[in-house]
Coordinates of C-alpha atoms and ligand atoms in Angstrom, one line a residue:
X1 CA 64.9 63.0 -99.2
X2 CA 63.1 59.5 -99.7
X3 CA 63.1 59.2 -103.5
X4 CA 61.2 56.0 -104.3
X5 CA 63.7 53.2 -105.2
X6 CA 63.9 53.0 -109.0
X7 CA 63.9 49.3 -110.5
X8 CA 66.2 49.5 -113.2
X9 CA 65.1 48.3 -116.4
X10 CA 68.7 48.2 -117.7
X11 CA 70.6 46.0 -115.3
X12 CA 73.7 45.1 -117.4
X13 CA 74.1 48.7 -118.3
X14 CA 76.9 51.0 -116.9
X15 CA 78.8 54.0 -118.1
X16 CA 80.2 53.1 -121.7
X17 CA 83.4 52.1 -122.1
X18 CA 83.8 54.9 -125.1
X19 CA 83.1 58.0 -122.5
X20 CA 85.8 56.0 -119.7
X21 CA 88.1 55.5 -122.3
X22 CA 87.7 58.8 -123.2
X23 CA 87.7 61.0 -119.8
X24 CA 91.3 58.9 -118.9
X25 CA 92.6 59.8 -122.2
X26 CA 92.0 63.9 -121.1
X27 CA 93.1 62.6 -117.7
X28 CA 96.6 61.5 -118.6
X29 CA 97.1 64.1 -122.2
X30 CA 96.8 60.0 -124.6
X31 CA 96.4 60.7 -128.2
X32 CA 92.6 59.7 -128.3
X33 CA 92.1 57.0 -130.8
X34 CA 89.3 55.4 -128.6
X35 CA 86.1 56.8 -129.3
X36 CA 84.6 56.5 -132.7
X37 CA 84.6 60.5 -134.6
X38 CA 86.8 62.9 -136.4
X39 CA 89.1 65.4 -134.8
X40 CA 89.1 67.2 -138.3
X41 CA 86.2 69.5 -139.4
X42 CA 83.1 69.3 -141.8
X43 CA 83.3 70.7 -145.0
X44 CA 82.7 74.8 -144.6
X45 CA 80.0 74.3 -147.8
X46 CA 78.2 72.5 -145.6
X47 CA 77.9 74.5 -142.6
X48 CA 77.2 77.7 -145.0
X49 CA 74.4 75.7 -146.4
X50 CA 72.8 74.9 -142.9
X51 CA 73.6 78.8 -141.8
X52 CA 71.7 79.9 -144.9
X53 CA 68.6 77.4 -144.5
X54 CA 68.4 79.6 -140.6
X55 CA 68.4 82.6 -142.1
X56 CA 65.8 81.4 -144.6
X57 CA 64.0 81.1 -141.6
X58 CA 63.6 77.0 -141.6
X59 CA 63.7 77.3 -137.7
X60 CA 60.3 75.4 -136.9
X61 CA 58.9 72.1 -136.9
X62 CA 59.4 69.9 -140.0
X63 CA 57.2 66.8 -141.3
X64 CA 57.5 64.6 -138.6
X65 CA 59.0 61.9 -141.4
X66 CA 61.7 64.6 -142.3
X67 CA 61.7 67.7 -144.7
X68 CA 60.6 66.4 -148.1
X69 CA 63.8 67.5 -150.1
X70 CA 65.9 65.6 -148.1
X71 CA 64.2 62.4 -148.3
X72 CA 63.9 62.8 -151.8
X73 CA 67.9 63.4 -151.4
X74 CA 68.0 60.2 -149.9
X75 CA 66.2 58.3 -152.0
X76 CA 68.0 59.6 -155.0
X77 CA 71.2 58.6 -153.8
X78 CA 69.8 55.4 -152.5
X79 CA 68.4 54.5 -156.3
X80 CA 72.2 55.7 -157.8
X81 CA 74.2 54.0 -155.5
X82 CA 72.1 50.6 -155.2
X83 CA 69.3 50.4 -157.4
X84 CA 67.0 50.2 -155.2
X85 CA 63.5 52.7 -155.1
X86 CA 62.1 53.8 -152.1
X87 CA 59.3 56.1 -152.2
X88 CA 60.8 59.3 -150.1
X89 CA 56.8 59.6 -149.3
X90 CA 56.4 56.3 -147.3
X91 CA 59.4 54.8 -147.3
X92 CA 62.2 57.1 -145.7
X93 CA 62.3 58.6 -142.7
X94 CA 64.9 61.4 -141.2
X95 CA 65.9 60.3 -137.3
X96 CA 67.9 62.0 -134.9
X97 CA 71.1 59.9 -135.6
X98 CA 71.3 56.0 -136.5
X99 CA 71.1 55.1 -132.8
X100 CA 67.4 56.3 -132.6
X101 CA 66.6 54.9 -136.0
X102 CA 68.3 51.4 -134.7
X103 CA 66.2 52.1 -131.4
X104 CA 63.2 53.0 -133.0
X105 CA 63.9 49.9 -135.6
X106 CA 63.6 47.7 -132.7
X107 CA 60.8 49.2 -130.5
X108 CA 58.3 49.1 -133.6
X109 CA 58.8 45.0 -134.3
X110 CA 60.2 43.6 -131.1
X111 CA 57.3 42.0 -128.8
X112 CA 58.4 40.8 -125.6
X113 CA 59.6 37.4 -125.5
X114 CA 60.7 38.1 -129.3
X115 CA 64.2 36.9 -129.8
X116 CA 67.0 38.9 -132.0
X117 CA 69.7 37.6 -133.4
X118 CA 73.2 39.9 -132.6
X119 CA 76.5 39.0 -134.5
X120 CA 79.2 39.7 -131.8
X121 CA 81.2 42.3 -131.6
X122 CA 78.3 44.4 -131.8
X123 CA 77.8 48.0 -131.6
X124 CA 77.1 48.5 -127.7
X125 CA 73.9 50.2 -128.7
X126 CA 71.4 47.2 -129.6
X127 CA 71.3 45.2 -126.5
X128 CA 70.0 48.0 -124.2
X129 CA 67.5 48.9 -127.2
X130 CA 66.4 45.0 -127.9
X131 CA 66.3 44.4 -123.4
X132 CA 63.4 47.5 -123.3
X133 CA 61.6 46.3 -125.8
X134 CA 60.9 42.9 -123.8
X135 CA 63.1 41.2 -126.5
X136 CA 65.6 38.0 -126.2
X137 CA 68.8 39.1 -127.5
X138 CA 70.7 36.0 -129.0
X139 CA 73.8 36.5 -130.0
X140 CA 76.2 35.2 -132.6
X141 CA 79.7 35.5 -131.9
X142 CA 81.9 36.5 -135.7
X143 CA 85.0 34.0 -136.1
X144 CA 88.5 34.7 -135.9
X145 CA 90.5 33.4 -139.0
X146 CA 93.1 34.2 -142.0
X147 CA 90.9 36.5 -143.3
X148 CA 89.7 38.8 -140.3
X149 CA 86.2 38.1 -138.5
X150 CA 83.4 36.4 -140.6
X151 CA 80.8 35.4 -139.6
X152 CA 79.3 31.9 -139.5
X153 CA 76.0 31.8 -141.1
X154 CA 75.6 28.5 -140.3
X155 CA 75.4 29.2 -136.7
X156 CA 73.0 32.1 -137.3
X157 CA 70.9 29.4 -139.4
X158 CA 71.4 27.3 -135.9
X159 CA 69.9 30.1 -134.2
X160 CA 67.0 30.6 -135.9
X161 CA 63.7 29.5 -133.9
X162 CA 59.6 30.1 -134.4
X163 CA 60.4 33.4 -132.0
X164 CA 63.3 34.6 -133.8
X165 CA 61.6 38.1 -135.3
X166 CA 65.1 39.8 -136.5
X167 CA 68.5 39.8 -136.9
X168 CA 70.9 42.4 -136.9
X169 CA 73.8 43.2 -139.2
X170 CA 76.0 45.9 -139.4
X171 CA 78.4 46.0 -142.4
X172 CA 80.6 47.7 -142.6
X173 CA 81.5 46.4 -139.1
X174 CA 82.0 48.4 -135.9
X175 CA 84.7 47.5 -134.2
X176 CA 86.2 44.8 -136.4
X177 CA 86.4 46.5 -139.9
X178 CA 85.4 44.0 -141.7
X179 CA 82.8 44.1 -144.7
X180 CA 79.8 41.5 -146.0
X181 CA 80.5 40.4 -149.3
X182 CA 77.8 39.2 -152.0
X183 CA 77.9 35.5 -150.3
X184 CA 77.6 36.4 -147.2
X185 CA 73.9 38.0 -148.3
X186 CA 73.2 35.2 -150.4
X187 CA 73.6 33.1 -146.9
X188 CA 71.8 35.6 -145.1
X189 CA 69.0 35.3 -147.6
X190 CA 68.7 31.7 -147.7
X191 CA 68.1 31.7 -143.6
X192 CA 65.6 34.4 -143.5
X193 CA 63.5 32.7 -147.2
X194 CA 59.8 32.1 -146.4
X195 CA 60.2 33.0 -142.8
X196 CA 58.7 36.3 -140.8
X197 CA 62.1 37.3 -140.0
X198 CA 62.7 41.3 -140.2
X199 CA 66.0 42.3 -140.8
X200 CA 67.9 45.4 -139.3
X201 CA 71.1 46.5 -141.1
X202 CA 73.1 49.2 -139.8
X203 CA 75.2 50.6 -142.9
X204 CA 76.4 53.6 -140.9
X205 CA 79.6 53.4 -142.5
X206 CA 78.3 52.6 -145.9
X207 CA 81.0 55.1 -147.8
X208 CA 83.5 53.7 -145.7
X209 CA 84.9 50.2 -147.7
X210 CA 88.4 50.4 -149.3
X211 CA 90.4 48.9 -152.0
X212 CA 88.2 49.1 -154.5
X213 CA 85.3 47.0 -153.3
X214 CA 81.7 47.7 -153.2
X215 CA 79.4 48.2 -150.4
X216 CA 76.9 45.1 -150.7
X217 CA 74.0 47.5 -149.2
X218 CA 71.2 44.8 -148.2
X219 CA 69.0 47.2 -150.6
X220 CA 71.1 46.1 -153.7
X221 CA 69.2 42.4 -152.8
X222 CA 65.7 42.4 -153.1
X223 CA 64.5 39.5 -151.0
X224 CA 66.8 41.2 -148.3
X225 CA 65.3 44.8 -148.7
X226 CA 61.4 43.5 -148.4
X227 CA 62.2 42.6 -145.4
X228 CA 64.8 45.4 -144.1
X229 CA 65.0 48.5 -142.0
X230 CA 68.5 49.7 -143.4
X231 CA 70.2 52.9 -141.0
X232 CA 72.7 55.1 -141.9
X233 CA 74.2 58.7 -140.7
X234 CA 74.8 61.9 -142.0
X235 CA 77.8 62.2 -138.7
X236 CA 79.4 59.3 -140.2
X237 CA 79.5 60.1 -143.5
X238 CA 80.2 63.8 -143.4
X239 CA 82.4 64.4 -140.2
X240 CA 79.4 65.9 -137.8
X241 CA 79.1 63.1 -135.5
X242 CA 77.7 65.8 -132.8
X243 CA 74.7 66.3 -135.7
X244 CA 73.5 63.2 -134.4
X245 CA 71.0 63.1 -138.2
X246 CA 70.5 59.9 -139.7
X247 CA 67.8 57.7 -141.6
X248 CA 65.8 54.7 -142.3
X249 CA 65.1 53.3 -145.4
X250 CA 62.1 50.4 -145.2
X251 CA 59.2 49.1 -147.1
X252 CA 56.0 51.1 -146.8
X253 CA 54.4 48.3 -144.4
X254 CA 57.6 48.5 -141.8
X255 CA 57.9 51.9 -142.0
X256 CA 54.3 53.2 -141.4
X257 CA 55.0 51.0 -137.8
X258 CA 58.4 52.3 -137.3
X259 CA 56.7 56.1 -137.7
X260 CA 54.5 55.1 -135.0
X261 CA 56.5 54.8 -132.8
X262 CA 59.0 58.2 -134.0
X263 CA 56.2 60.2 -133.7
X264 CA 55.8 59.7 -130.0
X265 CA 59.5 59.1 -129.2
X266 CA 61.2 61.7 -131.5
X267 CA 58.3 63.3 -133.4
X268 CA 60.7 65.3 -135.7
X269 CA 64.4 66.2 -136.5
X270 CA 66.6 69.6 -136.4
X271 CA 64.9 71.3 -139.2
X272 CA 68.3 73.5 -140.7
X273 CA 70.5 70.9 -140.4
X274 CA 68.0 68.8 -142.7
X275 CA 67.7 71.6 -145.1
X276 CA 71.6 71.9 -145.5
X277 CA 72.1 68.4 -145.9
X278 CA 69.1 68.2 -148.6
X279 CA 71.4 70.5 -150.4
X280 CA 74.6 69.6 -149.5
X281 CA 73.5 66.4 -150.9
X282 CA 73.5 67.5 -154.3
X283 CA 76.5 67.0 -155.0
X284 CA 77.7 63.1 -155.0
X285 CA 81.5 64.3 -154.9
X286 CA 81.8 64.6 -150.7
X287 CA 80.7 60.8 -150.4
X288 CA 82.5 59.6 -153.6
X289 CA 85.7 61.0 -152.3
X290 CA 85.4 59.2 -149.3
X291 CA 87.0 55.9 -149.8
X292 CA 90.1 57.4 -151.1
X293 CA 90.3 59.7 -147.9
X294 CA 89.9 57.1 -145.2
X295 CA 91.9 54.6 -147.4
X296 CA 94.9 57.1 -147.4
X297 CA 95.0 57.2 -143.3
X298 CA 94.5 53.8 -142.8
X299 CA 97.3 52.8 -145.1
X300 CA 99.1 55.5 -142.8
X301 CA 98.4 54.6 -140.0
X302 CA 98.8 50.4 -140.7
X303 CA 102.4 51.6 -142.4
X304 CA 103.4 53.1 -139.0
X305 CA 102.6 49.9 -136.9
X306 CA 104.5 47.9 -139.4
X307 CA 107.5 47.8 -137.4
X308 CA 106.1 46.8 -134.0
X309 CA 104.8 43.9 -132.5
X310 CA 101.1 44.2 -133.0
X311 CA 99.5 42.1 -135.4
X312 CA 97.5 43.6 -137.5
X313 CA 94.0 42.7 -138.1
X314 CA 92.7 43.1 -141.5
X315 CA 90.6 47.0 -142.3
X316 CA 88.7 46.5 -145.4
X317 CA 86.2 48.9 -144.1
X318 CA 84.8 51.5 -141.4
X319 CA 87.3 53.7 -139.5
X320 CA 88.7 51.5 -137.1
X321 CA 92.0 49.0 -137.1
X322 CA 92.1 46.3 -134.5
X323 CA 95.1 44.3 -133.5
X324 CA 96.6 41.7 -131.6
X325 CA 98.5 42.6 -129.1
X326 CA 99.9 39.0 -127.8
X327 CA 103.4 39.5 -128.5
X328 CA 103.4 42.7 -126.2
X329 CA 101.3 41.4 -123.1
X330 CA 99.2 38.2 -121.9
X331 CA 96.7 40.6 -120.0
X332 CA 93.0 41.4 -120.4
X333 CA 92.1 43.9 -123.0
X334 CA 90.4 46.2 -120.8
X335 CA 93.7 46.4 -118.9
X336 CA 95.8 46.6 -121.9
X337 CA 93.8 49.6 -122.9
X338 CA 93.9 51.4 -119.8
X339 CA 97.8 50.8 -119.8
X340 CA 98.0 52.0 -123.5
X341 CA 96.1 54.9 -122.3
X342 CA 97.9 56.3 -119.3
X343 CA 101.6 54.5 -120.2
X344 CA 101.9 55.1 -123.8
X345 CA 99.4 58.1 -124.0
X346 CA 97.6 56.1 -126.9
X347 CA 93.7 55.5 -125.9
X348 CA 92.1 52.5 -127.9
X349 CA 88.7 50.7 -126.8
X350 CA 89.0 47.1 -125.6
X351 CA 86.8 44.3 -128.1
X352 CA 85.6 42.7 -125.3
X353 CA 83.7 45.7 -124.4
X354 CA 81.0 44.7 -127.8
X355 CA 80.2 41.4 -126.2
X356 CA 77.7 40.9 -124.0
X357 CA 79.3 38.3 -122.5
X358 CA 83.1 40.1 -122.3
X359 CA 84.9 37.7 -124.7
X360 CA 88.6 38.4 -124.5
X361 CA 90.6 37.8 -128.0
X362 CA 94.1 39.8 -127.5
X363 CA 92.8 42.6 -129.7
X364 CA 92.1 46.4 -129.1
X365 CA 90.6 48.8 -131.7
X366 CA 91.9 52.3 -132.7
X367 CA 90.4 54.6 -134.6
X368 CA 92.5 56.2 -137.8
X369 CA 89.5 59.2 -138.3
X370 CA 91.9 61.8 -137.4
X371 CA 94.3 64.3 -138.8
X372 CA 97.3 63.1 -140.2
X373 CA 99.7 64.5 -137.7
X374 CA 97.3 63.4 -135.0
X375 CA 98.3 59.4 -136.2
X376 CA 101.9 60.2 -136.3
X377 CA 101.8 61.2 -133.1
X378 CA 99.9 58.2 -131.8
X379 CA 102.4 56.2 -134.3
X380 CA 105.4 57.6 -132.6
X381 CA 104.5 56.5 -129.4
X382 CA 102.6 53.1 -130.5
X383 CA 106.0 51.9 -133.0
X384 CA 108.3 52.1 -130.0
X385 CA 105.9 48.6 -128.8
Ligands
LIG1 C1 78.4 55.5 -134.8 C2 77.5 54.3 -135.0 C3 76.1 54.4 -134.9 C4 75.4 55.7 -134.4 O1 75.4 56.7 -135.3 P1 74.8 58.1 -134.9 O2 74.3 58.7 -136.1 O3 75.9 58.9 -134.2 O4 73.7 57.8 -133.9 C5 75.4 53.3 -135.2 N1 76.0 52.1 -135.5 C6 77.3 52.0 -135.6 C7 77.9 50.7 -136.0 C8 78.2 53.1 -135.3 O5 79.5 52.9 -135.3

């Protein structure tokens, strides 16, 4: 064999610390609280629906932008929600989860020698995407304080230069749980006013923001949304992370560019899965509901850590807890996580992991998307720390 040597184009990318984390949790029988997804199923309505548009015979290729009743689903739900009209014609497109729409996002506006602005922790997914399209990633790193992570738009402002062509933001935030509120939008607004400066906001787990509070989707601000690819994801939302279906919401002028590039990437998405969602859709009462149901196991699951010595972080949205551990152990997250994982039989992903640099704060991040008796038994084991 002589294969030609292969120059990577993705140096700084391994094996993800999600399928590691996962493997040694089926390695040593840990209570999986690592990776981000459900252990509970989908609602049956929703798999009858999908197993009906089949039999229908919706088996061959859609529109490459997505079947037409679910982008007008979409869009209606967009306009109820958030106020916000987006022609389902040229303005909404159906992707093959958020990743490839945060991908695609990227590839369509990213020259090389662009730069894009990160806010650290990030999802582990824009870096690789921003590093092929000959981009500059800059990144941002969230602060620390009384109130959970926030970050310091001043120090985006700071990063701002005449290459800067977008900035990501991803609210509610993977892996911290933390939300954007109305002034952080206002600040975001006042950097990006006048400039070219796209933005990309991943609101994957837009149903996903407790205590009452509302999701401040970039779409409910105007000057935001002109200038906005916004992502979100039918797995998230409706337990079927191995759908991998998503969307992109975007002005006309961004969104004829970022079919461009879908149509020779992706070209078009699972065509009865898109049918049953269109109709599952229908009914607002699965995402309405949502809040309530995550709210319930987080409170859970924070109540059972109550009495040991992590700190907890605060969860005002997503799926995901983090804490400190400093009162259990001085060591490095990724250790304390491996130790968690094969000790206590409790996997949970290390924070460093979503910085490109490997920042270590003290903190690890579980996941409370999982049956209630699954928690008790992570609680059970955790409490004892
Ligand atoms: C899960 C996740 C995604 C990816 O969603 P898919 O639809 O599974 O591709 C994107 N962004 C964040 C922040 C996530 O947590």
């Amino acid at each position: 064999m002589s294969t030609p040597v292969l120059q990577t184009r993705l140096p700084a990318v391994g094996y993800t610390v999600f399928s590691l984390m996962s493997a040694l949790a089926s390695e040593h029988g840990a209570v999986n609280l690592g990776q981000g997804f459900p252990d509970f199923p989908c609602e049956p309505a929703l798999l009858d629906h999908v197993d009906a548009a089949m039999r229908a015979g919706h088996n061959q290729y859609p529109m490459m932008t997505g079947v037409p009743a679910l982008r007008d689903a979409i869009a209606a739900k967009i306009a109820a929600l958030y106020g916000a009209q987006y022609n389902p014609a040229s303005e909404i497109t159906v992707t093959a989860g958020a990743t490839q729409a945060l991908t695609t996002a990227i590839l369509c506006c990213v020259h090389p020698g662009d730069e894009v602005i990160v806010i650290e922790p990030a999802y582990d997914s824009y870096l690789p995407a921003i590093t092929l399209a000959g981009g500059v990633p800059v990144p941002v790193a969230m602060e620390l304080g009384e109130q959970g992570y926030t970050v310091p738009w001043d120090q985006v402002a700071a990063a701002v230069t005449p290459r800067t062509r977008l900035i990501v933001i991803n609210t509610p935030h993977n892996p911290t749980g933390a939300i954007l509120r109305a002034p952080d939008l206002h600040a975001l607004g006042g950097i990006v006013r006048g400039s070219d400066i796209l933005i990309l906001s991943d609101e994957v787990y837009e149903h996903m923001v407790y205590d009452g509070v509302r999701h401040e989707s970039v779409c409910r601000y105007p000057e935001l949304a002109e200038r906005s690819f916004v992502v979100s994801s039918f797995g998230k939302t409706y337990h079927v992370t191995g759908w991998k279906i998503g969307y992109v919401a975007a002005p006309a002028s961004l969104m004829a560019e970022f079919r461009k590039v879908h149509q020779y990437n992706v070209f078009s998405v699972n065509t009865p899965m898109q049918h049953g969602l269109a109709t599952y859709m229908a009914d607002p009462a699965p995402y309405r509901d949502l809040p309530a149901f995550y709210q319930r196991k987080r409170d859970l699951f924070r109540d059972g850590l109550k009495g040991s010595r992590f700190t907890l972080l605060p969860a005002d949205g997503t799926y995901f807890q983090c804490v400190k551990y400093e009162a259990i152990s001085p060591i490095l997250e990724s250790d304390f996580a491996q130790w968690l994982t094969t000790e206590i039989k409790v996997a949970a992903i290390p924070v460093s992991a979503f910085y490109s640099q490997g920042r270590e704060s003290g903190i690890v991040r579980f996941c409370f998307a999982k049956k209630d008796e699954t928690l008790r038994l992570a609680l059970e084991r955790l409490a004892r720390l």
